[in-house]
XYZ file of C-alpha atoms in Angstrom:
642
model
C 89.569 113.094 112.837
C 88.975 110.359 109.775
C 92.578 110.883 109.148
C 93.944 109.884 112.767
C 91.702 107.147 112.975
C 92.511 105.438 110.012
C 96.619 106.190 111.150
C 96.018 104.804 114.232
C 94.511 101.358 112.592
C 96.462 100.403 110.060
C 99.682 101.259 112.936
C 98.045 98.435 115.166
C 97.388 96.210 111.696
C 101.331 96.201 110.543
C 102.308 95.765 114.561
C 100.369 92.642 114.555
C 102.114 91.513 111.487
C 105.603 92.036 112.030
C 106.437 89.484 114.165
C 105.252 87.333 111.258
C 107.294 88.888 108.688
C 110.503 88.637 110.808
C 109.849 84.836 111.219
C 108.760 84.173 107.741
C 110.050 86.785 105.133
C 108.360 87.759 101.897
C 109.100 84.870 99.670
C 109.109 80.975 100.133
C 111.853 79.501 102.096
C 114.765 78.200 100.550
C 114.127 74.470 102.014
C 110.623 74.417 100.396
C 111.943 76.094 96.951
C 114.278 72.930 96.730
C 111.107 71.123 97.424
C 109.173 72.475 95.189
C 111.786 72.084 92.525
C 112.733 68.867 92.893
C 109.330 67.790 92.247
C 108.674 69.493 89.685
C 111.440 68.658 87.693
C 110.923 64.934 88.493
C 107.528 65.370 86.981
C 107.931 67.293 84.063
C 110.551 64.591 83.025
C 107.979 61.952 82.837
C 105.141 64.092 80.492
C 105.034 63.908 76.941
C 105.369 67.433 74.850
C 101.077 67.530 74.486
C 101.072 66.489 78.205
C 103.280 69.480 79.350
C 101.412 72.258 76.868
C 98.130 70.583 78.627
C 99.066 71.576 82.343
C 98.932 75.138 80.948
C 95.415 74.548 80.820
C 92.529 75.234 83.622
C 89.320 74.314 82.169
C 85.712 75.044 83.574
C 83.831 72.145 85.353
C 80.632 73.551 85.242
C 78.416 76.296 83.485
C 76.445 77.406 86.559
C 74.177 75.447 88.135
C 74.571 72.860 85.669
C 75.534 69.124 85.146
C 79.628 68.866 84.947
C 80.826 68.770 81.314
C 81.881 65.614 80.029
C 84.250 66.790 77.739
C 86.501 67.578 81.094
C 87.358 63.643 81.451
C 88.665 63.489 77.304
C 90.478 66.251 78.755
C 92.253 64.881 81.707
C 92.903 61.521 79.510
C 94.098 62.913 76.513
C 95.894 66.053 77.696
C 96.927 65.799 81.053
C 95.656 68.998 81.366
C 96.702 71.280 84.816
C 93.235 72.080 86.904
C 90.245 72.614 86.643
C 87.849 75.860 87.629
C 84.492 75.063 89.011
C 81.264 77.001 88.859
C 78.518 77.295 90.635
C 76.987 74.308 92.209
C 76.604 72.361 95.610
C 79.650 71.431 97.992
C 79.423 67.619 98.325
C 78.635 67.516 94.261
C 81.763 68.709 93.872
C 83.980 67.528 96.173
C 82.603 63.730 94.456
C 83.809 65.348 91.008
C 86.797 66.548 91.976
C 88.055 62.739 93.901
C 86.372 61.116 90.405
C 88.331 63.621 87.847
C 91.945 63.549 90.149
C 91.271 59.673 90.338
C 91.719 60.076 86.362
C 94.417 62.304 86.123
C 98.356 61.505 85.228
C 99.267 64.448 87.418
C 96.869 65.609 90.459
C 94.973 68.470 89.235
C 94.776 71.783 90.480
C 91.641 73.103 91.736
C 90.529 76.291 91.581
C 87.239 78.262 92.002
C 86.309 82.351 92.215
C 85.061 82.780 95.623
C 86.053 86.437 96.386
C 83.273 87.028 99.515
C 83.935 83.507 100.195
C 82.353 79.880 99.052
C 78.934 81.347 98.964
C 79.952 82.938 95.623
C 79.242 80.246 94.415
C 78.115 77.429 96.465
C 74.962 76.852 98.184
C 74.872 76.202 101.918
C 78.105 77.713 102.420
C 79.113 81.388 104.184
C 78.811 84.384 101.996
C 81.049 86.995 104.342
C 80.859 90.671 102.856
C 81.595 92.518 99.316
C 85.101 93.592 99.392
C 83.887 97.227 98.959
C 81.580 96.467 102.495
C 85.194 95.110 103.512
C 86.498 98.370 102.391
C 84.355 100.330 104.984
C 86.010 98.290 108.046
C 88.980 100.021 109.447
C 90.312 97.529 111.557
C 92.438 95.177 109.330
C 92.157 92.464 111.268
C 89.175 91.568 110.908
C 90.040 90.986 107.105
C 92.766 88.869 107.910
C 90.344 86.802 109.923
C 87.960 86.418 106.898
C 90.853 85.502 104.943
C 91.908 82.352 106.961
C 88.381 81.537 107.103
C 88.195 80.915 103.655
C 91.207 79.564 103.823
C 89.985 76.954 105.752
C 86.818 76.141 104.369
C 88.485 76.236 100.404
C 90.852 73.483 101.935
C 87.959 71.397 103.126
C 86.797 71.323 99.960
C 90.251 70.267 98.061
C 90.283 73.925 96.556
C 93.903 75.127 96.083
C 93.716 78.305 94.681
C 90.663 80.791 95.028
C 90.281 84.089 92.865
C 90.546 86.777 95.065
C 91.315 89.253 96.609
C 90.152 91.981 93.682
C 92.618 94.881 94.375
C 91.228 97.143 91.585
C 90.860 100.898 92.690
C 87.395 101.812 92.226
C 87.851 105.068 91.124
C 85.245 105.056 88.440
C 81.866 105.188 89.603
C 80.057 104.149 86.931
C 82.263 100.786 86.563
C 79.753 98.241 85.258
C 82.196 95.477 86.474
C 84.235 96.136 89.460
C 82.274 98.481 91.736
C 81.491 96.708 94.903
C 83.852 93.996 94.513
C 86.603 96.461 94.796
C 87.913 97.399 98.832
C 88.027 101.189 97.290
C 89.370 104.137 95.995
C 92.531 104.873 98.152
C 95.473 102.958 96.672
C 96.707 102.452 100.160
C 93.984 101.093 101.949
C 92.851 99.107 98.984
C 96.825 97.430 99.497
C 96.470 97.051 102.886
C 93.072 95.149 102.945
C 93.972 93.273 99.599
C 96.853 92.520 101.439
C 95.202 91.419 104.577
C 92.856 88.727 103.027
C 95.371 87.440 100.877
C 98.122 86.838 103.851
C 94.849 84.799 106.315
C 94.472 82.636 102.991
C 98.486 81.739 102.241
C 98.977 81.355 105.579
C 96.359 78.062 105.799
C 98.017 76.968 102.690
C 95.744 78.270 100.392
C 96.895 80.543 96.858
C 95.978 83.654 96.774
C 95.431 85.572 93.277
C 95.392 89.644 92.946
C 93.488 90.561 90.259
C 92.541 92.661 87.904
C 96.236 93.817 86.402
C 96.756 95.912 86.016
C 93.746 97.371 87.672
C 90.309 96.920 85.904
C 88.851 99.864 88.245
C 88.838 102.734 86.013
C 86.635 101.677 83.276
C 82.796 102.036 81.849
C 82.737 98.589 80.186
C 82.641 95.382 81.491
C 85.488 92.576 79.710
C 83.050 89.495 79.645
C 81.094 91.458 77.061
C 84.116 93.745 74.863
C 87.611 95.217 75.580
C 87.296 98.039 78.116
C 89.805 101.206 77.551
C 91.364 102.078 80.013
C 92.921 105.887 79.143
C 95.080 106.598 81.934
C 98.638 108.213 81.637
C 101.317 105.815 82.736
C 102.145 108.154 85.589
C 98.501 108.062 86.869
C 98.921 104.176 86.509
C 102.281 103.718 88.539
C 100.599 106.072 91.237
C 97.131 104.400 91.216
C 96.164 101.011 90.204
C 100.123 99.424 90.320
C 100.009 100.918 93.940
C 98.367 97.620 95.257
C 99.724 94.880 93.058
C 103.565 95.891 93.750
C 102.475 95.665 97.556
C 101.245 92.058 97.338
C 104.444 91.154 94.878
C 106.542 92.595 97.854
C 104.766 90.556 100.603
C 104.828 87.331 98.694
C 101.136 86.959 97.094
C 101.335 83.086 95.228
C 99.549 84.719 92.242
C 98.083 87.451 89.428
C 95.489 86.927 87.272
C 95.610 89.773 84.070
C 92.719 91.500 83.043
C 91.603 91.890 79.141
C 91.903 96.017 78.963
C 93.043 97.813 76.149
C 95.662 100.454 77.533
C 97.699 102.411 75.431
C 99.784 103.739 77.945
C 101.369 100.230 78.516
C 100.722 98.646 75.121
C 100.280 100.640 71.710
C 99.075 98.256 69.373
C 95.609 98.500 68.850
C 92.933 95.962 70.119
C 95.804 94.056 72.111
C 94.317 93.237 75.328
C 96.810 93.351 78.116
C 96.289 89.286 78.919
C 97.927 89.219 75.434
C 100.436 91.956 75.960
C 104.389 90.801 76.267
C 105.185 94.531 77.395
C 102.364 93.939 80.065
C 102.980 90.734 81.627
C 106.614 89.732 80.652
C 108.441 93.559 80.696
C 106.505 94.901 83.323
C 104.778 92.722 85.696
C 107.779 89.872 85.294
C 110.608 92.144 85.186
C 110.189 95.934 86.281
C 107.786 94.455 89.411
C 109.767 91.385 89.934
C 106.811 89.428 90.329
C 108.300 85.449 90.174
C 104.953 83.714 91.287
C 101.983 82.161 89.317
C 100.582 84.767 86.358
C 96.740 83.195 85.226
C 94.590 84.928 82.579
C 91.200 85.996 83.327
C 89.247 83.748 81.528
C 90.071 82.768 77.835
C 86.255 82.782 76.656
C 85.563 86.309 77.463
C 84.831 89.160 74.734
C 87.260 90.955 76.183
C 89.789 88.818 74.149
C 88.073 86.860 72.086
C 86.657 89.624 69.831
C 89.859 90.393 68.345
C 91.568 86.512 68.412
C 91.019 83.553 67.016
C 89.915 80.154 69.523
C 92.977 78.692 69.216
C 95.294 81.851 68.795
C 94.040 83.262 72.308
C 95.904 80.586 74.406
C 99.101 80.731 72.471
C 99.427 84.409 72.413
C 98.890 84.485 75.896
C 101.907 82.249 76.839
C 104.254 84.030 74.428
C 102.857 86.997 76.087
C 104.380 85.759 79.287
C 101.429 83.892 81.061
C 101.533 80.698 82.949
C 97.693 79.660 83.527
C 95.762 79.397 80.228
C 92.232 79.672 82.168
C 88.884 78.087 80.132
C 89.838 78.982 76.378
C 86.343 78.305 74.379
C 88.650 75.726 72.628
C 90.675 73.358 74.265
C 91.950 71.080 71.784
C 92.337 73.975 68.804
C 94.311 75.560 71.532
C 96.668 72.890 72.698
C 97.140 71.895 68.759
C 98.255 76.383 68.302
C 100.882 75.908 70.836
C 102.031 72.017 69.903
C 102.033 73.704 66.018
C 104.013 77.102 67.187
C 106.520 75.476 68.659
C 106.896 72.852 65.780
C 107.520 76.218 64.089
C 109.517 77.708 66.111
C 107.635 80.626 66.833
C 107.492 79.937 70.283
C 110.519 78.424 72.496
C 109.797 75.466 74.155
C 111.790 77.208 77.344
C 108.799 79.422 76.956
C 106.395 76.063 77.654
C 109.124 74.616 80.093
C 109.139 77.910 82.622
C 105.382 78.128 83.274
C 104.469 73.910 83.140
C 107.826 73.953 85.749
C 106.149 76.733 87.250
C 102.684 75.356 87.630
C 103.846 71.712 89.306
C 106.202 73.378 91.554
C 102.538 75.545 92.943
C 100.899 72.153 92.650
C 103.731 71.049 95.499
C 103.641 74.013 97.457
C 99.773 74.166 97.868
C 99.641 70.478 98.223
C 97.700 69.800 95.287
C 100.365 67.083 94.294
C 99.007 64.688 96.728
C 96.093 64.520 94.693
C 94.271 63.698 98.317
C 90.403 62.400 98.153
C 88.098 64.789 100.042
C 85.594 63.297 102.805
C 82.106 64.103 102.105
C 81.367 62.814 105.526
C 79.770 66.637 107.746
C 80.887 68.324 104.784
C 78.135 71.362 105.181
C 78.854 70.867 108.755
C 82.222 71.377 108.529
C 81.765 74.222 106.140
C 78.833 75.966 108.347
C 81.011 76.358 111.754
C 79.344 78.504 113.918
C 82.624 80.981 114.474
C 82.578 81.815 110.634
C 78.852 82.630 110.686
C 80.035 85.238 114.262
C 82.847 86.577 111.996
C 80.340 86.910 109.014
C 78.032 89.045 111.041
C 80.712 91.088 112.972
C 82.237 91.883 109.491
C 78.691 93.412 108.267
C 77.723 94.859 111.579
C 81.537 96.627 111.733
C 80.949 98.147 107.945
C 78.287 100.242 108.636
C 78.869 104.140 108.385
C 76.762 107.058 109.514
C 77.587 109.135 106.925
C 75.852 112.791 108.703
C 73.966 112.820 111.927
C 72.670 116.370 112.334
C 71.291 117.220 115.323
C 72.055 113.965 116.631
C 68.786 111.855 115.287
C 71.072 109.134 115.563
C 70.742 107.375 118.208
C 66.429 107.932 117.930
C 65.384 108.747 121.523
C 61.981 107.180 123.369
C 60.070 109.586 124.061
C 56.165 110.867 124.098
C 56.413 113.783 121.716
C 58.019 111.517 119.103
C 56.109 110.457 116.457
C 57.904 107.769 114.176
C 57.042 106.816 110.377
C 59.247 103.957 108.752
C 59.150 103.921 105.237
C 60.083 100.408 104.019
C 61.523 101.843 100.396
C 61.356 98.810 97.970
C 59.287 95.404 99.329
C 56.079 95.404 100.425
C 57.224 92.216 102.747
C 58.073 92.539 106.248
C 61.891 93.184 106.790
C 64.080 92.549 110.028
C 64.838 96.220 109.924
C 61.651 96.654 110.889
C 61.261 94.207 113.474
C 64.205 95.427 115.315
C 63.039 98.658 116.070
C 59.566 97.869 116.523
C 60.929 95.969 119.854
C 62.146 98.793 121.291
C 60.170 102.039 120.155
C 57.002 102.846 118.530
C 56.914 103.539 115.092
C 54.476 103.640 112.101
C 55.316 101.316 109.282
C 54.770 101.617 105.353
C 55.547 100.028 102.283
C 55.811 101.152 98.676
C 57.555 99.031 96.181
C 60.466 100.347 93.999
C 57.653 100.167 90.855
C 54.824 101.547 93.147
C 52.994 104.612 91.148
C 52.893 108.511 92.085
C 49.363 108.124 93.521
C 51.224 105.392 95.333
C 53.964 107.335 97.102
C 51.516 110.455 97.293
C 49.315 108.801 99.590
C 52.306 107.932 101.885
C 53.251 110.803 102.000
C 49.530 112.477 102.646
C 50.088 110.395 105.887
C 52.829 111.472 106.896
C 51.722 115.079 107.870
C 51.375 113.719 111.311
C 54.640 112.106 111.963
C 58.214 114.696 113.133
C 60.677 112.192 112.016
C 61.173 109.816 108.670
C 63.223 106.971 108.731
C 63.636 105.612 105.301
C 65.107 102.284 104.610
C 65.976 101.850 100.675
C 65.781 98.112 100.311
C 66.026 95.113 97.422
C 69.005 97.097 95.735
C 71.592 95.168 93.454
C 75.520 95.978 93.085
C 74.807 97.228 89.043
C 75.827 100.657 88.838
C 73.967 101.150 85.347
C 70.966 100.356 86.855
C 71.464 102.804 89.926
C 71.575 99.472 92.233
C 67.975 98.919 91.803
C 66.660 102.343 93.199
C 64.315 103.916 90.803
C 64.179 108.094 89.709
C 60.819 107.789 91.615
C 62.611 106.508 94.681
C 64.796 109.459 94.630
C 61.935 111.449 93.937
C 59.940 110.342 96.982
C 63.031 110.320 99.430
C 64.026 114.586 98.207
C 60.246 115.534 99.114
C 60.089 113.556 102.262
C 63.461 115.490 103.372
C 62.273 118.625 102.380
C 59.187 118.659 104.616
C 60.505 117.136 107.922
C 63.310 115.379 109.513
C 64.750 112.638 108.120
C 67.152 109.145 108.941
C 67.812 107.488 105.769
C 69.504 104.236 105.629
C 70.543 102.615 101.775
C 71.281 99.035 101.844
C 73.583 99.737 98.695
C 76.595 100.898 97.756
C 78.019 104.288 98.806
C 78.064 105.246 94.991
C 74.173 105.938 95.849
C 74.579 108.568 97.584
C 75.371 110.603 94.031
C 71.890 109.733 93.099
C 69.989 112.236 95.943
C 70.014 116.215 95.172
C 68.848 116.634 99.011
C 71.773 115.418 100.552
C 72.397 118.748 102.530
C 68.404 118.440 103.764
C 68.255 114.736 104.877
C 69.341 115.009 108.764
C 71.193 111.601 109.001
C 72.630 109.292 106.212
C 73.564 105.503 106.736
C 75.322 103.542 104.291
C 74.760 99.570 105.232
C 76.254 98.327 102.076
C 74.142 95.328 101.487
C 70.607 94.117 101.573
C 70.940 91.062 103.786
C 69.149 89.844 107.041
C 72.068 90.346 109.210
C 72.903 93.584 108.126
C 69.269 95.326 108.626
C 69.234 93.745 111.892
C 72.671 95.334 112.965
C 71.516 98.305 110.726
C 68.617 99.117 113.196
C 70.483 98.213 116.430
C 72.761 101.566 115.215
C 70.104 103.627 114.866
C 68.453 102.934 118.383
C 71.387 102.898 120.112
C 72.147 99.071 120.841
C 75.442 99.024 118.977
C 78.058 101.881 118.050
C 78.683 102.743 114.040
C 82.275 102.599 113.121
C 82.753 102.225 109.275
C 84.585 104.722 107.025
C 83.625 105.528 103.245
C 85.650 103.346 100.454
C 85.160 105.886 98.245
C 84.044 109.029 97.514
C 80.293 109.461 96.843
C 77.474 112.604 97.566
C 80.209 115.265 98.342
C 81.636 113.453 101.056
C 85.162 111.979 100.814
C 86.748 108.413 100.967
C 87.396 108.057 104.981
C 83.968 109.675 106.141
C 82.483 108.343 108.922
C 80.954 109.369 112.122
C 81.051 107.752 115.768
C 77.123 106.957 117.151
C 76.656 106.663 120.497
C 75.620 103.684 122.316
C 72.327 104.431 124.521
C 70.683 101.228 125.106
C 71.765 97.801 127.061
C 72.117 95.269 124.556
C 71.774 91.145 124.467
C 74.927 89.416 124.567
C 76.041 85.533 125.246
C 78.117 85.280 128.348
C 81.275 83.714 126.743
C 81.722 86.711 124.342
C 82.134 88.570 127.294
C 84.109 86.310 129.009
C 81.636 85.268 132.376
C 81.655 81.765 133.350
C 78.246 79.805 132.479
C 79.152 77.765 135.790
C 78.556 80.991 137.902
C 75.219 81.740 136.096
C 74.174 78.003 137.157
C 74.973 79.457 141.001
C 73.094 82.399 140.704
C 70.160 79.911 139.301
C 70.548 78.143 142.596
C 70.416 80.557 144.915
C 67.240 82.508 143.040
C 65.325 79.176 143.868
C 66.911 78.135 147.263
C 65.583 81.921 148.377
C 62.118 80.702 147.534
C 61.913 77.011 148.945
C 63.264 78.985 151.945
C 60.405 81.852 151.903
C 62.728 84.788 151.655
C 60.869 85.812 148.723
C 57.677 84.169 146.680
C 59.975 85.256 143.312
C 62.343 87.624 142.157
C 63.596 88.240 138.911
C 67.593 88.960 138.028
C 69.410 90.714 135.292
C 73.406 91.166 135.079
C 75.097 92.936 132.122
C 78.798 94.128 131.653
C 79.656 96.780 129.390
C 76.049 97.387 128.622
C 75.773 94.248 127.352
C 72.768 92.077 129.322
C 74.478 88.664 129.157
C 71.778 87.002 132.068
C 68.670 87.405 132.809
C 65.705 85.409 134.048
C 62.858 85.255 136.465
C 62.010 83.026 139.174
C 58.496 82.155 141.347
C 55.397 84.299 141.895
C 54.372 87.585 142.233
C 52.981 86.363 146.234
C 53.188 83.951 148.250
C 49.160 82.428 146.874
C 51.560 81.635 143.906
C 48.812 82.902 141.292
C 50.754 85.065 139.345
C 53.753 83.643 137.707
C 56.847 86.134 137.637
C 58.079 86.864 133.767
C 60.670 89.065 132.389
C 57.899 91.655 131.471
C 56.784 91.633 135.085
């Protein structure tokens, strides 16, 4: 059943998109390639040697959160370096930078930022939309594209030319300390054709794309910002795995790579060379066995990963002989500029080497626009940013992720009735959670809290009080995405949930990854399972509207997890009218201001002392509203709880 359904989506998702590819092709069009050229080549004809080596160079604005570095501006000056990455911080804050630093610069910088699940990554009062693994539950493709152009958009508004993401690592490890739920998933398929989805609604509002981690940092148990992960796969298992998703975006025209610091001896056998620094990696494989021709960026230049093994300046220049274009945040930007000016003084590097990726990097800086060097508006920046159709596709995008995993007996949806006695065990806050209101609007249930740290005499006395309850519902809560630390649920947590299961019926809902699910020996006794992904508002709110029967579950594992396999996922039934706005359904608000008219002409005309009118389509209640008094002595008004 998984199987068809996932067939029968991603044949609707590539019938969308052909129309697109006939008009457009994979690769830029001729016309703007001579574009792109031409200015490039007019440009790099007018920069000093040290000014060309310095557009190799991306440096950080910002450490998080923190004042931007003034060391950038002796940059700009003295180097001419290419762009700039920016960290953490507030939109307007740094739109002002980035008009003040391009205002300073010989050649309009390029600006770049990591905002995989969108600006809210890293900037406050902008949209956070899912985790790519959340993504990676959602079958219909679409919706990712959507996302995609989204960001797009709002990375534009900002003067952002080039954004991070999407990760297309297969996250077939589950203990990856790095990767995890930033990854779409296991499947090397689906992980192309979502990867592949967000990255075409970005480039196709102008903005670069970057796949990342190559060659695939999935399949690891360390984490590169901290040493150089091994990653022991054969080169068969490579080509058939984590290459799977990369050589799709080369063929359908992604802008750019960014290259991971692993150690893999499959691809490169000298020891302790990371594959950022690997000629066989980039230049042999990615450049000429993949045919990749676009922008190739190095994950950043600071991290352990490649900076246990290399020197400050060495990194940067064995990166570019290694094949690599963007030199991102080396720890030293001056010792690294002076390796590459000294190399090539040297001859150990050619300055073709230099004159390829500078040539490359301006004609990017053309094609993304970037060359205008344009100054941003601050004027309704959040505004602009905060449009209410991204926070709709936000929610839809949570709401569409969520999988019932099992629904034995079908305790999904819960049923009203008199015999049922409800206990909701709020598994990690002791604070009132919109899970919780949501179902306490429609049924009656029992609520308690224990705390992730709460004691044994703690959870014993919860469950003392549950003797007189015949169903569980047990929402794990304040999780985190760190595998290492079992997302934030504690052994006692497991404990508590296996015991619960064991003596009575059981829904249990984990706002965490699917990788939890490994962490529970009652799987077989726990009656329904619900993966919601993520701990947020929205998301416990849709969460609950699933399990009373408001809203249908559709998501699909990403990955493999508690014996069930990547592609699980059951269909809930929908039970309950819901609350919908008229325009999503498409009814005319004009008619609604008829019906209004006619309630109250009926009572001026004593047909009625008051009535009270609900409409819904598709079990969706889109109108609804009362009107008058219960009798003519007009003593009792008429409500909607009349």
């Amino acid at each position: 059943m998984n199987f068809w359904r996932i067939i029968r989506y991603n044949f609707l998702f590539f019938a969308l998109f052909f129309y697109q590819f006939s008009m457009f092709g994979q690769n830029i069009d001729k016309v703007t390639e001579k574009k792109m050229q031409a200015w490039a080549d007019s440009v790099y004809n007018t920069l000093s040697l040290k000014e060309k080596v310095g557009q190799l160079f991306f440096v950080r604005a910002n450490q998080p959160n923190q004042p931007y570095l003034d060391e950038v501006e002796k940059y700009i000056k003295e180097y001419n370096i290419g762009g700039i990455v920016f960290f953490a911080g507030n939109p307007v804050s740094q739109v002002e930078q980035t008009n003040r630093w391009n205002k300073l610069a010989k050649t309009p910088l390029f600006i770049s930022i990591d905002a995989e699940w969108g600006l809210g990554m890293r900037l406050k009062n902008t949209i956070s939309y899912p985790l790519q693994m959340t993504l990676g539950a959602i079958p219909d493709n679409n919706q990712l594209y959507l996302m995609g152009s989204q960001v797009g958009q709002q990375c534009k508004r900002m003067g952002i030319q080039i954004n991070f993401a999407p990760v297309v690592d297969i996250n077939n490890n589950p203990d990856n300390p790095v990767i995890g739920m930033r990854s779409f998933g296991e499947n090397p398929i689906a992980v192309s054709n979502k990867g592949f989805s967000y990255m075409k609604g970005m480039q196709d509002v102008g903005i670069i794309a970057c796949a990342k981690h190559f060659p695939g940092h999935g399949n690891t148990v360390a984490d590169s910002h901290i040493t150089l992960p091994l990653v022991g796969a054969s080169r068969k298992s490579l080509e058939e795995t984590e290459l799977v998703p990369f050589q799709y975006l080369i063929d359908q025209g992604v802008h750019s790579i960014m290259v991971a610091h692993l150690s893999i001896p499959a691809m490169e056998d000298e020891n302790n060379r990371p594959s950022s620094l690997s000629e066989k990696i980039i230049t042999k494989k990615l450049k000429k066995d993949m045919g990749f021709k676009g922008l190739i960026i190095t994950d950043g230049l600071d991290m352990k990963g490649v900076t246990q093994h290399f020197g400050k300046g060495e990194v940067a220049l064995e990166a570019l002989k290694a094949g690599d274009d963007v030199l991102l945040i080396p720890e030293d930007i001056p010792a690294s500029v002076e390796a590459i000016l000294k190399a090539l003084e040297n001859e150990e590097i050619s300055m073709e080497r230099v004159e390829e990726s500078c040539k490359k990097i301006l004609k990017y800086k053309y094609l993304s626009g970037a060359w205008k060097g344009s100054v941003i508006d601050t004027t309704n920046l959040i505004k602009d940013l905060n449009k209410p159709i991204y926070s709709e596709t936000m929610k839809n995008l949570f709401a569409d992720a969520i999988t019932l995993v099992k629904n034995d007996n079908f305790l999904i949806p819960v049923s009203q009735n008199d015999t049922l006695k409800t206990a909701l065990i709020i598994l990690g806050s002791k604070s009132t959670t919109e899970f919780e209101i949501t179902l306490k609007n429609t049924i009656p249930i029992t609520v308690f809290h224990l705390e992730h740290s709460a004691n044994v005499e703690e959870k014993q006395k919860v469950i003392n009080q549950l003797a007189g309850f015949n169903l569980a519902i047990i929402a794990i809560v304040n999780t985190n995405i760190l595998a290492g630390k079992q997302f934030g649920i504690t052994d006692s947590d497991i404990q508590f949930v296996d015991f619960v299961a064991r003596s009575k019926p059981v829904i249990l809902n984990i706002f965490a990854s699917p990788y939890t699910l490994n962490l529970f020996d009652s799987i077989d006794e726990i009656e329904s399972i619900v993966i919601s992904y993520q701990d947020k508002t929205v998301v416990q709110k849709a969460s609950a509207e699933i399990i009373l029967g408001n809203q249908t579950a559709g998501g699909l594992l990403p990955v493999s997890a508690g014996g069930y396999s990547a592609g699980s996922g059951l269909a809930s039934k929908k039970s309950r009218l819901t609350y919908g706005k008229p325009a999503e359904l498409g009814i005319d608000t004009n008619i609604l201001k008829k019906v209004d008219s006619i309630a109250l002409r009926g009572i001026e005309m004593n047909a009625y002392p008051g009535c009270q009118i609900l409409a819904a389509k598709d079990g969706v209640i889109f109108y609804e509203k009362s009107f008058g008094y219960q009798t003519y002595e007009n003593l009792i008004p008429i409500n909607n709880s009349s």
